[in-house]
C-alpha positions as a printed NumPy array, in Angstrom:
array([[ 10.683,  -3.161,  -0.644],
       [  8.355,  -1.706,   1.671],
       [  4.897,  -2.47 ,   2.036],
       [  2.062,  -0.187,   0.116],
       [ -0.816,   1.184,   1.664],
       [ -3.705,   2.769,   0.457],
       [ -5.167,   5.84 ,   2.188],
       [ -7.614,   8.312,   1.11 ],
       [ -6.171,  11.691,  -0.057],
       [ -8.791,  14.582,  -0.843],
       [-11.305,  11.644,  -1.516],
       [ -9.099,   9.466,  -3.735],
       [ -7.326,   6.359,  -2.863],
       [ -3.635,   6.776,  -3.028],
       [ -0.879,   4.085,  -2.534],
       [  1.956,   5.127,  -0.154],
       [  5.284,   3.036,   0.019],
       [  6.576,   2.91 ,   3.325],
       [  3.567,   4.132,   5.368],
       [  4.102,   1.752,   8.123],
       [  7.605,   2.494,   8.675],
       [  7.105,   6.03 ,   8.963],
       [  3.869,   5.557,  11.417],
       [  6.037,   3.296,  13.37 ],
       [  9.01 ,   5.806,  13.435],
       [  6.803,   8.813,  14.507],
       [  4.114,   7.395,  16.734],
       [  5.655,   7.877,  19.781],
       [  6.153,  11.618,  18.87 ],
       [  2.526,  12.132,  18.767],
       [  1.182,  14.83 ,  20.765],
       [ -2.164,  16.951,  19.857],
       [ -0.203,  20.178,  20.178],
       [  2.43 ,  19.071,  17.68 ],
       [  0.224,  17.522,  15.219],
       [  1.065,  20.528,  12.449],
       [  4.894,  19.823,  12.714],
       [  4.464,  15.91 ,  12.867],
       [  2.168,  16.055,   9.848],
       [  4.957,  18.064,   7.777],
       [  7.634,  15.556,   9.301],
       [  5.198,  12.576,   7.947],
       [  4.974,  14.359,   4.579],
       [  8.66 ,  14.989,   4.19 ],
       [  9.78 ,  11.462,   4.924],
       [  6.697,   9.942,   2.598],
       [  8.151,  12.226,   0.101],
       [ 11.385,  10.43 ,  -0.135],
       [  9.771,   7.154,  -1.646],
       [  6.914,   8.572,  -3.268],
       [  5.585,  11.287,  -5.568],
       [  3.678,  13.986,  -4.025],
       [  2.32 ,  16.779,  -6.098],
       [  3.38 ,  20.132,  -4.325],
       [ -0.01 ,  21.351,  -4.961],
       [ -1.377,  18.94 ,  -2.864],
       [  0.995,  18.807,   0.147],
       [ -1.776,  19.969,   2.653],
       [ -4.035,  17.193,   1.662],
       [ -1.317,  14.762,   1.8  ],
       [ -0.246,  16.049,   5.221],
       [ -3.842,  16.147,   6.551],
       [ -4.202,  12.319,   5.421],
       [ -1.249,  11.035,   6.521],
       [ -1.74 ,  12.566,  10.139],
       [ -5.468,  11.123,  10.127],
       [ -4.154,   7.719,   9.208],
       [ -1.235,   8.023,  12.132],
       [ -4.216,   9.027,  14.413],
       [ -6.362,   6.093,  13.19 ],
       [ -3.705,   3.432,  14.066],
       [ -3.126,   5.155,  17.496],
       [ -6.872,   4.661,  18.323],
       [ -7.295,   8.396,  18.28 ],
       [ -9.45 ,   8.485,  15.384],
       [-12.159,   6.098,  14.065],
       [-11.272,   6.897,  10.285],
       [-13.32 ,   4.616,   7.924],
       [-14.197,   1.074,   9.296],
       [-12.595,  -1.059,   6.456],
       [-10.592,  -3.908,   7.509],
       [ -7.093,  -4.143,   6.141],
       [ -7.235,  -7.833,   5.67 ],
       [ -6.277,  -7.898,   2.084],
       [ -2.795,  -9.069,   1.565],
       [ -1.097,  -9.096,  -1.881],
       [  2.064, -10.289,  -2.96 ],
       [  4.07 , -10.362,  -6.369],
       [  6.699, -12.505,  -6.543],
       [  9.531, -11.884,  -9.201],
       [ 12.887, -10.347,  -9.73 ],
       [ 12.073,  -6.816,  -9.842],
       [ 11.677,  -6.207, -13.386],
       [  9.71 ,  -3.855, -15.342],
       [  6.527,  -6.558, -15.63 ],
       [  6.838,  -6.906, -11.956],
       [  6.501,  -3.163, -11.095],
       [  3.739,  -3.004, -13.76 ],
       [  1.829,  -5.828, -12.03 ],
       [  2.185,  -4.086,  -8.633],
       [  0.731,  -0.818, -10.381],
       [ -2.049,  -2.851, -12.005],
       [ -3.235,  -4.312,  -8.42 ],
       [ -2.906,  -0.958,  -6.557],
       [ -5.022,   0.468,  -9.334],
       [ -7.821,  -2.32 ,  -9.236],
       [ -7.749,  -2.071,  -5.527],
       [ -8.437,   1.832,  -5.533],
       [-11.358,   1.312,  -8.239],
       [-12.868,  -1.333,  -6.049],
       [-12.178,   0.851,  -2.824],
       [-10.195,  -1.922,  -0.86 ],
       [ -7.621,  -1.546,   1.533],
       [ -4.798,  -3.672,   2.101],
       [ -0.912,  -4.303,   1.27 ],
       [  0.768,  -4.779,  -1.683],
       [  4.291,  -6.069,  -1.681],
       [  7.046,  -6.981,  -4.335],
       [  8.849,  -9.868,  -2.817],
       [ 12.165,  -9.95 ,  -4.913],
       [ 14.333, -12.109,  -2.593],
       [ 14.98 , -15.397,  -3.942],
       [ 14.553, -17.258,  -0.569],
       [ 11.38 , -15.551,   0.183],
       [ 10.104, -16.652,  -3.153],
       [ 11.457, -20.24 ,  -2.849],
       [  9.509, -20.486,   0.453],
       [  6.491, -19.902,  -1.189],
       [  7.087, -22.838,  -3.543],
       [  5.752, -21.219,  -6.66 ],
       [  7.296, -22.85 , -10.163],
       [  7.493, -19.354, -12.079],
       [  7.652, -15.879, -11.871],
       [  5.849, -13.344, -11.4  ],
       [  3.782, -14.911,  -9.172],
       [  0.542, -13.396,  -7.72 ],
       [ -0.516, -14.114,  -4.466],
       [ -3.632, -12.662,  -2.879],
       [ -4.286, -13.435,   0.803],
       [ -2.307, -16.74 ,   0.966],
       [ -3.864, -18.111,  -2.45 ],
       [ -1.75 , -18.345,  -5.672],
       [ -3.853, -16.864,  -8.465],
       [ -1.137, -16.49 , -11.217],
       [  2.194, -17.838, -11.764],
       [  4.528, -17.37 , -14.946],
       [  2.656, -14.788, -16.458],
       [  1.159, -11.23 , -15.702],
       [ -2.609, -11.272, -15.57 ],
       [ -4.957,  -8.801, -17.298],
       [ -6.109,  -5.713, -15.204],
       [ -9.588,  -7.141, -15.852],
       [ -8.52 , -10.646, -14.282],
       [ -6.81 ,  -8.922, -11.267],
       [-10.295,  -6.883, -10.713],
       [-12.177, -10.16 , -11.047],
       [-10.324, -11.748,  -8.378],
       [-10.261,  -9.099,  -6.089],
       [-13.969,  -8.753,  -6.473],
       [-14.301, -12.37 ,  -5.433],
       [-12.508, -11.802,  -2.059],
       [-14.15 ,  -8.57 ,  -1.064]])
């Protein structure tokens, strides 16, 4: 599963699946004269893996282009480090996906940026040496194994780190 990155769209934090890949693929095509077309191409690609309300297409396109420019060093953007890394290790069940959503919701409430990844590959999970699933790892620290923590507990752990 692709990493989920949070960006600001019309003042709201939104998780975008596959943003790193889209930015990497389109970075070489950036030219100031082509910004409109590039923003639309980014939006089109992001829509393949994410729900984007049609009424907010323009806001998403603008936010995606701003993120690409920030990554290219062309726009300062918000001075927030993206050092928060969250992994959910599990089989990819509904509970795992709910845990990912709870994490993204907590990050949005706290205004945190970072990556949230659902790891379903058995070899990758084994490499983490956890003895149960789902497991929650925040910045390399195992926070939960064998059960899904409550949204309040997730938020508490994220507050400790930020």
